[in-house]
mmCIF file with all atom_site columns, C-alpha atoms in Angstrom:
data_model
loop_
_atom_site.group_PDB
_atom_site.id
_atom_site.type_symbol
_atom_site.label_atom_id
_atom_site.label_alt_id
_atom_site.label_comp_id
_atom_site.label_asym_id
_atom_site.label_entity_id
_atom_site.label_seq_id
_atom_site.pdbx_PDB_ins_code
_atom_site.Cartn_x
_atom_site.Cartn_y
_atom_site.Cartn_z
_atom_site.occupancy
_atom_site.B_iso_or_equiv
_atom_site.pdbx_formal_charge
_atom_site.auth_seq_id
_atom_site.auth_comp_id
_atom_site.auth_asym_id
_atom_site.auth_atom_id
_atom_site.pdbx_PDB_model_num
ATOM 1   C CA . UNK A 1 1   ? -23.114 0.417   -21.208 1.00 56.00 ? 1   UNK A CA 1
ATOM 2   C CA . UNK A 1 2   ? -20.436 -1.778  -20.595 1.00 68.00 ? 2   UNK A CA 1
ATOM 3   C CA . UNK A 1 3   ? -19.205 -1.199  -17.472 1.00 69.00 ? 3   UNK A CA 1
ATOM 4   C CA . UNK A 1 4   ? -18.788 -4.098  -15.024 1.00 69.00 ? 4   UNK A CA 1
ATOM 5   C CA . UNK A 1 5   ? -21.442 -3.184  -11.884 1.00 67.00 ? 5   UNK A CA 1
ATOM 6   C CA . UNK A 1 6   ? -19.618 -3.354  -8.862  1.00 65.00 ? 6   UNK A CA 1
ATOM 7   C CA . UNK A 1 7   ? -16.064 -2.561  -10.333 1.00 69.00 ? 7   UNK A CA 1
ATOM 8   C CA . UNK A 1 8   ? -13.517 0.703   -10.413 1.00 72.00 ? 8   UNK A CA 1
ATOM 9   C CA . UNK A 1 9   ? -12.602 2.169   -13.508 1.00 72.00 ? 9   UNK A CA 1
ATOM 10  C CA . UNK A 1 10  ? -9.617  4.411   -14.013 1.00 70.00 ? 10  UNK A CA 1
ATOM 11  C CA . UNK A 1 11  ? -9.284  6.737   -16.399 1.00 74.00 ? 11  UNK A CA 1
ATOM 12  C CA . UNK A 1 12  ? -6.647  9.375   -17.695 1.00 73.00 ? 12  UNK A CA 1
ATOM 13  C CA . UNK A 1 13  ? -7.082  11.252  -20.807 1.00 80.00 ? 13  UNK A CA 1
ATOM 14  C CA . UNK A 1 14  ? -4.596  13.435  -23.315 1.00 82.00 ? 14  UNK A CA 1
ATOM 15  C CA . UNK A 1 15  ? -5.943  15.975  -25.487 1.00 83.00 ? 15  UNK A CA 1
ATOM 16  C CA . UNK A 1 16  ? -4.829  16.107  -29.554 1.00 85.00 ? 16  UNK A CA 1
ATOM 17  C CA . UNK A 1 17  ? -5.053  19.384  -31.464 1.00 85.00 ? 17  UNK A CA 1
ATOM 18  C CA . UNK A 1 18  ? -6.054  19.922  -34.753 1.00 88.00 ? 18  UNK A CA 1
ATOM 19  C CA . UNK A 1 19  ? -2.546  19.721  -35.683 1.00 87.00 ? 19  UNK A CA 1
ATOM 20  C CA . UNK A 1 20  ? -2.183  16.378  -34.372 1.00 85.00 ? 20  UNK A CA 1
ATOM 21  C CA . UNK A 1 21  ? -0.301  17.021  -31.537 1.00 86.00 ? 21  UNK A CA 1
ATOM 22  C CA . UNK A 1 22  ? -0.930  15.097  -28.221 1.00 81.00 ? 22  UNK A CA 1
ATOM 23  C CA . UNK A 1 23  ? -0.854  16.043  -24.847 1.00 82.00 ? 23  UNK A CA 1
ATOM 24  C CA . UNK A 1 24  ? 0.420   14.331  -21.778 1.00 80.00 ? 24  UNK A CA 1
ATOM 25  C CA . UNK A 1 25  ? -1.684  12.272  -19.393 1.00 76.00 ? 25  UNK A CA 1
ATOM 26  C CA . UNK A 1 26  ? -4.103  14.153  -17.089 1.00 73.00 ? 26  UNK A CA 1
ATOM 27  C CA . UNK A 1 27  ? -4.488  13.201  -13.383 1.00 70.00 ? 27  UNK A CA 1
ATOM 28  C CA . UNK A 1 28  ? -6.098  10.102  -13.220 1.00 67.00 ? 28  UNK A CA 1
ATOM 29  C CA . UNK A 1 29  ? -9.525  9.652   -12.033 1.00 68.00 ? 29  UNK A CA 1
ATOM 30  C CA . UNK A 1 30  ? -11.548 6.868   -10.794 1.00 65.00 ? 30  UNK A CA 1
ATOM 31  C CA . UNK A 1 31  ? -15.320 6.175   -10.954 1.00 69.00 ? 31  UNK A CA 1
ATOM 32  C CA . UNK A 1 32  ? -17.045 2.912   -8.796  1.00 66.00 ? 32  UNK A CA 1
ATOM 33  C CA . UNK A 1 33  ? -19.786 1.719   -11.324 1.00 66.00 ? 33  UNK A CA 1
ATOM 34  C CA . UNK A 1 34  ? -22.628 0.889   -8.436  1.00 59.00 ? 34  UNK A CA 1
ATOM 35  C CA . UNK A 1 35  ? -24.734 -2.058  -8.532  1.00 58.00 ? 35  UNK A CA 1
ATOM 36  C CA . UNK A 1 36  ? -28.552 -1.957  -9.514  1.00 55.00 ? 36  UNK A CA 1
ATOM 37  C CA . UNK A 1 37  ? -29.180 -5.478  -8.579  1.00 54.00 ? 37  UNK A CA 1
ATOM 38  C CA . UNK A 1 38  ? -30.104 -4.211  -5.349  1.00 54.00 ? 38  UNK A CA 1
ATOM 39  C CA . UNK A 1 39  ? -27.085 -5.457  -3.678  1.00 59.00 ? 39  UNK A CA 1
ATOM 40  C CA . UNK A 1 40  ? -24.793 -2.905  -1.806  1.00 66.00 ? 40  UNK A CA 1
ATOM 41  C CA . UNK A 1 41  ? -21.784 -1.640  -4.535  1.00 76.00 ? 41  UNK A CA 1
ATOM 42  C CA . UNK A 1 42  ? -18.411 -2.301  -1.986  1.00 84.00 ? 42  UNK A CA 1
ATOM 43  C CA . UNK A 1 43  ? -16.316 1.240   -1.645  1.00 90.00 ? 43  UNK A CA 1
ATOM 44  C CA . UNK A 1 44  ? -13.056 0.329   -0.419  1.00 92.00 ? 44  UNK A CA 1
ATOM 45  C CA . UNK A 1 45  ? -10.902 3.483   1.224   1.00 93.00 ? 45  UNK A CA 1
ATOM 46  C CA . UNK A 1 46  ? -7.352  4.717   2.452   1.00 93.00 ? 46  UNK A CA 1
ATOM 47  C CA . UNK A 1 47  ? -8.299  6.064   6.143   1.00 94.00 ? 47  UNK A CA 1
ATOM 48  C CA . UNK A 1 48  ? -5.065  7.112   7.576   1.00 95.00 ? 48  UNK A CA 1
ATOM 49  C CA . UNK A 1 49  ? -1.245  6.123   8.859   1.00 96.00 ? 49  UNK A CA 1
ATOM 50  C CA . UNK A 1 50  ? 0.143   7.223   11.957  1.00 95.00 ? 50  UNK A CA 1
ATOM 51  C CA . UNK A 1 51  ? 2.734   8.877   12.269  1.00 96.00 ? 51  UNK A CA 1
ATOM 52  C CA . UNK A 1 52  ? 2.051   10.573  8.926   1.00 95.00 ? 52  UNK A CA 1
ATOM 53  C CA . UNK A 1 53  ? 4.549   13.107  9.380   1.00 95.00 ? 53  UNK A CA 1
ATOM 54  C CA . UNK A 1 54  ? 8.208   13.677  11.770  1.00 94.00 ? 54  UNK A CA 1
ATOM 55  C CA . UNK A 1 55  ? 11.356  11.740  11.781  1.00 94.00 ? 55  UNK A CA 1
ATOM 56  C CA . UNK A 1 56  ? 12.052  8.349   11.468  1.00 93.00 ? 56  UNK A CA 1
ATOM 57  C CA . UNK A 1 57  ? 15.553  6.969   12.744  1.00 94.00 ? 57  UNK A CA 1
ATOM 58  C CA . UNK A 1 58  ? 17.405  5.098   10.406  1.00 94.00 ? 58  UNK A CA 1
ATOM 59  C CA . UNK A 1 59  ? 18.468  1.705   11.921  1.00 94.00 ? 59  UNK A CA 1
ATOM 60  C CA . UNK A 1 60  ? 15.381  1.503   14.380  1.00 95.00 ? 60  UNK A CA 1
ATOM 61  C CA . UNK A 1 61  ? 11.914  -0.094  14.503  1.00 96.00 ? 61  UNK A CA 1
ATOM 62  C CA . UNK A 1 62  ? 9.089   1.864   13.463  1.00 96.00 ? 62  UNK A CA 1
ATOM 63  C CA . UNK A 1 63  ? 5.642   1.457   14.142  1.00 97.00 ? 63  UNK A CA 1
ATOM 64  C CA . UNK A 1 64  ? 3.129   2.087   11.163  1.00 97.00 ? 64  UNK A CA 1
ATOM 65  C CA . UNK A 1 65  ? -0.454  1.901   11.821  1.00 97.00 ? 65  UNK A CA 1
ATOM 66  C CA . UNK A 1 66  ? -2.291  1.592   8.544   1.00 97.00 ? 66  UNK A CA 1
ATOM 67  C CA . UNK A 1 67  ? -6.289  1.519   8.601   1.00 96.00 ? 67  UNK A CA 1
ATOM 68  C CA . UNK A 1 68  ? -8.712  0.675   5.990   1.00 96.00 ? 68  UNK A CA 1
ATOM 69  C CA . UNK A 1 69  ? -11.706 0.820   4.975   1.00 94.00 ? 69  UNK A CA 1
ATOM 70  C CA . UNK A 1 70  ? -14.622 -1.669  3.287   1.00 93.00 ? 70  UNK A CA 1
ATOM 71  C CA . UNK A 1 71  ? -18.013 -1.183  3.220   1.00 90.00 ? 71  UNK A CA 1
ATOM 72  C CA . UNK A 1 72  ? -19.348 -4.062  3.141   1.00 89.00 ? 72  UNK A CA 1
ATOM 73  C CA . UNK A 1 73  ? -16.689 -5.256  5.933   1.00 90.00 ? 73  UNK A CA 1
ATOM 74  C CA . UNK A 1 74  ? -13.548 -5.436  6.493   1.00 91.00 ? 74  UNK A CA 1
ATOM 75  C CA . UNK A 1 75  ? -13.398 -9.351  5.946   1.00 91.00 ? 75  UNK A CA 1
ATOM 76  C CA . UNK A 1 76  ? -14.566 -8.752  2.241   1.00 91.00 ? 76  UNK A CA 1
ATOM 77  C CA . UNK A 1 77  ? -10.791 -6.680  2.096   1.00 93.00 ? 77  UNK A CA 1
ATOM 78  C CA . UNK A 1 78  ? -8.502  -9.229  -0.176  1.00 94.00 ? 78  UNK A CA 1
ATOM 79  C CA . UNK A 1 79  ? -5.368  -7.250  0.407   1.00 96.00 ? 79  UNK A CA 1
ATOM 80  C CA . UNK A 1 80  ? -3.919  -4.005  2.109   1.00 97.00 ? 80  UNK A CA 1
ATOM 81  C CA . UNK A 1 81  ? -0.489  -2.293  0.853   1.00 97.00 ? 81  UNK A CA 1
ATOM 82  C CA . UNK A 1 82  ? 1.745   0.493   2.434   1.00 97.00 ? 82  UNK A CA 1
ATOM 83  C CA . UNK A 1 83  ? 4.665   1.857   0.860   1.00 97.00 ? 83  UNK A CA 1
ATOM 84  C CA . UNK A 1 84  ? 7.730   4.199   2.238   1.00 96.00 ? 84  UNK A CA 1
ATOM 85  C CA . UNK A 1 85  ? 9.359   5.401   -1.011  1.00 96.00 ? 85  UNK A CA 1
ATOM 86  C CA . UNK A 1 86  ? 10.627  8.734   -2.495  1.00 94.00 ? 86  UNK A CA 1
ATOM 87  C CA . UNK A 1 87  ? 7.633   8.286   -5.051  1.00 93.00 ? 87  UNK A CA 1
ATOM 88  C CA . UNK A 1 88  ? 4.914   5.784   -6.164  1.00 92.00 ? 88  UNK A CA 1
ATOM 89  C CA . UNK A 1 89  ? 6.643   2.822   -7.417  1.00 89.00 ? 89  UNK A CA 1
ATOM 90  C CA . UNK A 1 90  ? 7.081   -0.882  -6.761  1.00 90.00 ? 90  UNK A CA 1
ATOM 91  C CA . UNK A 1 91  ? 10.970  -0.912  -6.608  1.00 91.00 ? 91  UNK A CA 1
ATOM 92  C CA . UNK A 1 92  ? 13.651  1.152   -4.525  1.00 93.00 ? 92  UNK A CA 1
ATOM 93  C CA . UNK A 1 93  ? 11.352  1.358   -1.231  1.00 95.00 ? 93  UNK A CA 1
ATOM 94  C CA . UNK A 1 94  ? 9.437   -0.437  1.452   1.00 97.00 ? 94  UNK A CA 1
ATOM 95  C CA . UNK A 1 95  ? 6.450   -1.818  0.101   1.00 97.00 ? 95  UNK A CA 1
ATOM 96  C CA . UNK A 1 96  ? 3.883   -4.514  2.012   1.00 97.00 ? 96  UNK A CA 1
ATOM 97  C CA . UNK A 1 97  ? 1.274   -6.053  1.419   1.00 97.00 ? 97  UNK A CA 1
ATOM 98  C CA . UNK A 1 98  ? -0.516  -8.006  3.930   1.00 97.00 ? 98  UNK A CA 1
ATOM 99  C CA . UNK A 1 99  ? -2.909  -10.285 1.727   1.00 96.00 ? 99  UNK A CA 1
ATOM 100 C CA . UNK A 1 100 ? -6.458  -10.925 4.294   1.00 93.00 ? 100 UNK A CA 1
ATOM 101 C CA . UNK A 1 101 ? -7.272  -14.106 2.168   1.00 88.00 ? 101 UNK A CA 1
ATOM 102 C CA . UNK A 1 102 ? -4.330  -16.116 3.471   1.00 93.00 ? 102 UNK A CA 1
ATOM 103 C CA . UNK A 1 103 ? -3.114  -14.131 6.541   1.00 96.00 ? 103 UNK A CA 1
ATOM 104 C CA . UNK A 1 104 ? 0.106   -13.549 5.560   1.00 97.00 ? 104 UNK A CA 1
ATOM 105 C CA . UNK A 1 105 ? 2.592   -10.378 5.209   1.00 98.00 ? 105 UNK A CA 1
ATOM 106 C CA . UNK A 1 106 ? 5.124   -10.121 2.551   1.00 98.00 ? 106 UNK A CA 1
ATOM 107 C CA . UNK A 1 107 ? 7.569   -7.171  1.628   1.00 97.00 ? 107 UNK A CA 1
ATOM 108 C CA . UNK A 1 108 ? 8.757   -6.548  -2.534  1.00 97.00 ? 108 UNK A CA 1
ATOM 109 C CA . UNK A 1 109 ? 11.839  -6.975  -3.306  1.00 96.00 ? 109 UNK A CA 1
ATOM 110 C CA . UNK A 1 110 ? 14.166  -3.948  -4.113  1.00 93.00 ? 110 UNK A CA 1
ATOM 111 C CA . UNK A 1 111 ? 13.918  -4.333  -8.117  1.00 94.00 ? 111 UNK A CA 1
ATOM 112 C CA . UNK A 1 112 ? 9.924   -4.367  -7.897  1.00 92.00 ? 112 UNK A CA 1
ATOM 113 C CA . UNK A 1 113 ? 10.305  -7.551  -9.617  1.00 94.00 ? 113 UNK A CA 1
ATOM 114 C CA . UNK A 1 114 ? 8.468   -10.297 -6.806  1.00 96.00 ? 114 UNK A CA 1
ATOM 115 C CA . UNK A 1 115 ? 7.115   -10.588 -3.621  1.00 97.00 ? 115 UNK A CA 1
ATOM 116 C CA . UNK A 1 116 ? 9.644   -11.871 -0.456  1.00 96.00 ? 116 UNK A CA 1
ATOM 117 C CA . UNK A 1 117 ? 8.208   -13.553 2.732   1.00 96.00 ? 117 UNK A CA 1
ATOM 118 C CA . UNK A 1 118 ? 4.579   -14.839 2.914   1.00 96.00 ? 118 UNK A CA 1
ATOM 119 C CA . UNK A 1 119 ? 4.095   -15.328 7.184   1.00 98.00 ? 119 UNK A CA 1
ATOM 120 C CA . UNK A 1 120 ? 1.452   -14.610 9.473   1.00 97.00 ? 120 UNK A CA 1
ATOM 121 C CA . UNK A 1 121 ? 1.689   -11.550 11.570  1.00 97.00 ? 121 UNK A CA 1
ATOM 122 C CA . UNK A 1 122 ? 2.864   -12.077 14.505  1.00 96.00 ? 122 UNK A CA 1
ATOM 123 C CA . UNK A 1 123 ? 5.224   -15.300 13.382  1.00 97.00 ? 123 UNK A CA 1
ATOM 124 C CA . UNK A 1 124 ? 8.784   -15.227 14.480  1.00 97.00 ? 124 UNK A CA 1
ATOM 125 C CA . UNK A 1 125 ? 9.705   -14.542 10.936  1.00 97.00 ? 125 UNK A CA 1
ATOM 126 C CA . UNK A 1 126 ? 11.928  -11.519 9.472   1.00 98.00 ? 126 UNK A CA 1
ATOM 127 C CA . UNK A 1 127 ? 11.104  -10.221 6.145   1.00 98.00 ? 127 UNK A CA 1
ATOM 128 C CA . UNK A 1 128 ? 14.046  -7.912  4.735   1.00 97.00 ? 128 UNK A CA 1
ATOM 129 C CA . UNK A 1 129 ? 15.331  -5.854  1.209   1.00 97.00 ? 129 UNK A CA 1
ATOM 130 C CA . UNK A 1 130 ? 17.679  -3.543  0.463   1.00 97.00 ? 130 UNK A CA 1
ATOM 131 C CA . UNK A 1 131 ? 15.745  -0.712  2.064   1.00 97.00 ? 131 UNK A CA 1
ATOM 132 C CA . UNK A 1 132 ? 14.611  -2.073  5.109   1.00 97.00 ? 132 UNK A CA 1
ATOM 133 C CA . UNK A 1 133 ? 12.646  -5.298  6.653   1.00 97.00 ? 133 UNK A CA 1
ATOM 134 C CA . UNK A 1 134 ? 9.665   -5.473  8.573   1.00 98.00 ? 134 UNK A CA 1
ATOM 135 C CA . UNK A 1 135 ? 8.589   -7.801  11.793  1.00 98.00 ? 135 UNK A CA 1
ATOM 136 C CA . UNK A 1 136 ? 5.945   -9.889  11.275  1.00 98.00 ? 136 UNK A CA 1
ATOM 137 C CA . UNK A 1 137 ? 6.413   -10.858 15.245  1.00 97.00 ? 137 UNK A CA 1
ATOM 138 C CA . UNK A 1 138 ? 5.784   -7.080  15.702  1.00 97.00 ? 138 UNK A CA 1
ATOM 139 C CA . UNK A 1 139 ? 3.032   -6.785  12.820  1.00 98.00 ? 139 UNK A CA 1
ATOM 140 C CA . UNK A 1 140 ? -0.252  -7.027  13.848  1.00 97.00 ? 140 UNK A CA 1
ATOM 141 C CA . UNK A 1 141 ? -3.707  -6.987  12.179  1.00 97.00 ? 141 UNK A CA 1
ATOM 142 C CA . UNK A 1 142 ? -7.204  -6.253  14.076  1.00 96.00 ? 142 UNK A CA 1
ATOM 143 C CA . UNK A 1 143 ? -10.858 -5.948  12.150  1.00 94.00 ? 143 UNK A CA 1
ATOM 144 C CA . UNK A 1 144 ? -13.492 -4.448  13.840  1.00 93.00 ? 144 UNK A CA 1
ATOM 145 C CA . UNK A 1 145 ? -16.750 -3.941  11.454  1.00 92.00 ? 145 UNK A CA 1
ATOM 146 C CA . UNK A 1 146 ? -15.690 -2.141  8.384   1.00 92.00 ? 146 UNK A CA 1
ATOM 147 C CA . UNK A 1 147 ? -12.090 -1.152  9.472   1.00 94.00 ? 147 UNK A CA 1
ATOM 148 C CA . UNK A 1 148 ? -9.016  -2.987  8.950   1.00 95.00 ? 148 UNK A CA 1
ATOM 149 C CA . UNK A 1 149 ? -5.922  -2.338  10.652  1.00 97.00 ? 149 UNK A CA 1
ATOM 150 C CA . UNK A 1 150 ? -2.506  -3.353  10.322  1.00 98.00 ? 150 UNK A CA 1
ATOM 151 C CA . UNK A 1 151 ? 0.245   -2.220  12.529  1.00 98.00 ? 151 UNK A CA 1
ATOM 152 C CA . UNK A 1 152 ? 3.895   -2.539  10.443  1.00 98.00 ? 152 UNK A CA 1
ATOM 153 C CA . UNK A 1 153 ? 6.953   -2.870  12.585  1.00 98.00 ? 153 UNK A CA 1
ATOM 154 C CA . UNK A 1 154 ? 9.767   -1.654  9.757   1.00 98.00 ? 154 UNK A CA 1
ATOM 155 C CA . UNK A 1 155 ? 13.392  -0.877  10.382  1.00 97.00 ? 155 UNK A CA 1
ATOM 156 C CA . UNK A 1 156 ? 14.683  1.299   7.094   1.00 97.00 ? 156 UNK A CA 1
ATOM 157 C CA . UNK A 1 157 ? 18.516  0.992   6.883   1.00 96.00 ? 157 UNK A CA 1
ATOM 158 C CA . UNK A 1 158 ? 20.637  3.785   6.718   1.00 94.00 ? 158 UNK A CA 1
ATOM 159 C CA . UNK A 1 159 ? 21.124  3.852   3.341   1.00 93.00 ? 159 UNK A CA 1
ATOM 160 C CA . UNK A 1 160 ? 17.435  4.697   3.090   1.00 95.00 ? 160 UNK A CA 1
ATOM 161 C CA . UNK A 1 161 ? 17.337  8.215   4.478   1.00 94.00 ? 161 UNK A CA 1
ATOM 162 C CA . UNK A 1 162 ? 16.008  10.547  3.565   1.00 94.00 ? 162 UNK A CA 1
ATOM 163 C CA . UNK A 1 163 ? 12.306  12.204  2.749   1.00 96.00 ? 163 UNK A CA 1
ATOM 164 C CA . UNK A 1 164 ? 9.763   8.895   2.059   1.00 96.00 ? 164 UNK A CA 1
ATOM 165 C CA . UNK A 1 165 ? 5.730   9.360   1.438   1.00 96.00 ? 165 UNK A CA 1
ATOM 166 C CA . UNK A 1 166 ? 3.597   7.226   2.901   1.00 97.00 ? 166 UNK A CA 1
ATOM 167 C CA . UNK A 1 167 ? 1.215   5.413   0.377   1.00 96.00 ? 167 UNK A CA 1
ATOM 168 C CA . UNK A 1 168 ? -1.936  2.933   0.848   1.00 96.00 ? 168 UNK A CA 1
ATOM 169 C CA . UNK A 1 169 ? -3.780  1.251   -1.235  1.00 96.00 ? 169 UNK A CA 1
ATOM 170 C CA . UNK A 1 170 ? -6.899  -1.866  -0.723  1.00 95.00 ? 170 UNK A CA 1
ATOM 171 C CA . UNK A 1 171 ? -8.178  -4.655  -2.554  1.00 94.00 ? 171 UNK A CA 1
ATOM 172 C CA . UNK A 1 172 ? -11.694 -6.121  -1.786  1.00 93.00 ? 172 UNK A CA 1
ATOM 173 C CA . UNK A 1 173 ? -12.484 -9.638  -2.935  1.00 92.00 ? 173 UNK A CA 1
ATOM 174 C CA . UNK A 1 174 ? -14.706 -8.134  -5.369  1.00 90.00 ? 174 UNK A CA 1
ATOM 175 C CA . UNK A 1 175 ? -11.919 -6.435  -7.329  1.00 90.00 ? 175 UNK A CA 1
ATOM 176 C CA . UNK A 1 176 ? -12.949 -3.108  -6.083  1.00 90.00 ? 176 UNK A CA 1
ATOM 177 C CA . UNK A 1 177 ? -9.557  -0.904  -4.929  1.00 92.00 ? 177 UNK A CA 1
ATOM 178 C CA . UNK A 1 178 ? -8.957  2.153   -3.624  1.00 92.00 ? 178 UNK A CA 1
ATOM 179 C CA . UNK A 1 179 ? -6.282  4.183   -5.833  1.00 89.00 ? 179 UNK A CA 1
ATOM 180 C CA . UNK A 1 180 ? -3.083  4.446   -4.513  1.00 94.00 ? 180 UNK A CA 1
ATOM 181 C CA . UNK A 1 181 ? -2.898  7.298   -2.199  1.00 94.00 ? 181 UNK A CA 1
ATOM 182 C CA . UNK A 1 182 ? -0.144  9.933   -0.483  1.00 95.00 ? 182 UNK A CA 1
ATOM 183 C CA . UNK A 1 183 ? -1.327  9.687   2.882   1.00 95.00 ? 183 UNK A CA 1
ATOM 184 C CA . UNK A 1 184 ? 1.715   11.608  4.536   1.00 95.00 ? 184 UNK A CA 1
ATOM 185 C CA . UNK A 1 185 ? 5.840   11.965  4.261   1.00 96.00 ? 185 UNK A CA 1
ATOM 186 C CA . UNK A 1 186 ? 8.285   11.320  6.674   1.00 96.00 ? 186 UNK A CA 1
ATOM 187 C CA . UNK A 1 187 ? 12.129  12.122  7.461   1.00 96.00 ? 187 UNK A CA 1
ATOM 188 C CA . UNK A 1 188 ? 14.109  8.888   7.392   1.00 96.00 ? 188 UNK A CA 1
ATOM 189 C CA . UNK A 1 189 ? 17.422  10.407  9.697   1.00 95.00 ? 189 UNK A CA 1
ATOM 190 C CA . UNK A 1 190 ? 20.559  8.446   9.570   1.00 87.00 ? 190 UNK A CA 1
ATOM 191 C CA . UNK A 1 191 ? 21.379  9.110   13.468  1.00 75.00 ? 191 UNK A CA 1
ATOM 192 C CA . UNK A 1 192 ? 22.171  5.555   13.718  1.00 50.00 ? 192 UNK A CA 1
ATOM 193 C CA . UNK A 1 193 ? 23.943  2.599   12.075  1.00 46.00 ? 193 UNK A CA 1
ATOM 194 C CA . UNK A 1 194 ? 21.932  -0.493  10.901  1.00 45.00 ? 194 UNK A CA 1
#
């Protein structure tokens, strides 16, 4: 075949009728082509975020605690993302991405269009969007064996309330990912000004 060993491969099919009319897209799927070389194939997972549920105020700092997975180690992880946003998109939310290659924590910006920031967790840097900034002073990352976790201190402003899922996704240095996954929703409140 031609399949890449090592690699994930998504996949979403429609269905045409003899008529020639075409469905929509299915659910996608994924499918981790293992290696036969003898080497172990790296499966990269979403563990959990906590809270993954409740109310978040508007206006105050949040703790996130995001953990990951890689099975061949968490320093073969390239890059970890978490996202607050009404659904799964790169603008109009809170979405971070702390990149384990060069250390560093950045936010998108509101359009979806580029990444903001680029500092170390725990730096005395600020990284901010329409929706909300994050701490990097207050962000901290810890690997222990195959687990990576970050710890996102995020303020959402007020004009972010409302309902936002919680979505993960990793990178290894391989190219393997996990897909993007729900991983729990929480009630942004707008009990207090930013």
């Amino acid at each position: 075949n031609n399949l890449t060993e090592g690699q994930t491969y998504y996949f979403a099919l429609t269905a045409v009728d003899t008529s020639g009319n075409e469905s929509g897209y299915s659910q996608e799927v994924s499918k981790s082509i293992a290696s036969t070389s003898g080497d172990q194939a790296t499966v990269v997972a979403n563990v959990s975020v906590s809270p993954s549920s409740g109310s978040v105020v508007a206006g105050s700092r949040q703790a996130f605690e995001a953990v990951y997975e890689c099975s061949t180690g968490a320093p073969k992880l390239k890059a970890v993302f978490f996202m607050l946003n009404k659904k799964l998109r790169k603008s109009k939310g809170i979405y971070l991405k702390y990149n384990a290659a060069d250390n560093k924590i950045y936010l998108r910006t509101s359009s979806g269009k580029r990444w903001k920031g680029g500092y170390a967790p725990g730096s005395n840097n600020v990284i901010e969007n329409k929706n909300g900034r994050v701490y990097c002073a207050a962000t901290s990352v810890q690997q222990n064996g195959t687990t990576l976790r970050v710890t996102w201190m995020v303020k959402p402003f007020k004009d972010f309330a409302g309902t936002r899922n919680l979505y993960m996704k990793a990178k290894a240095l391989d190219g393997t990912t996990s897909n993007w996954e729900k991983m729990g929703t929480v009630s942004i409140t707008n009990n207090t000004s930013n």
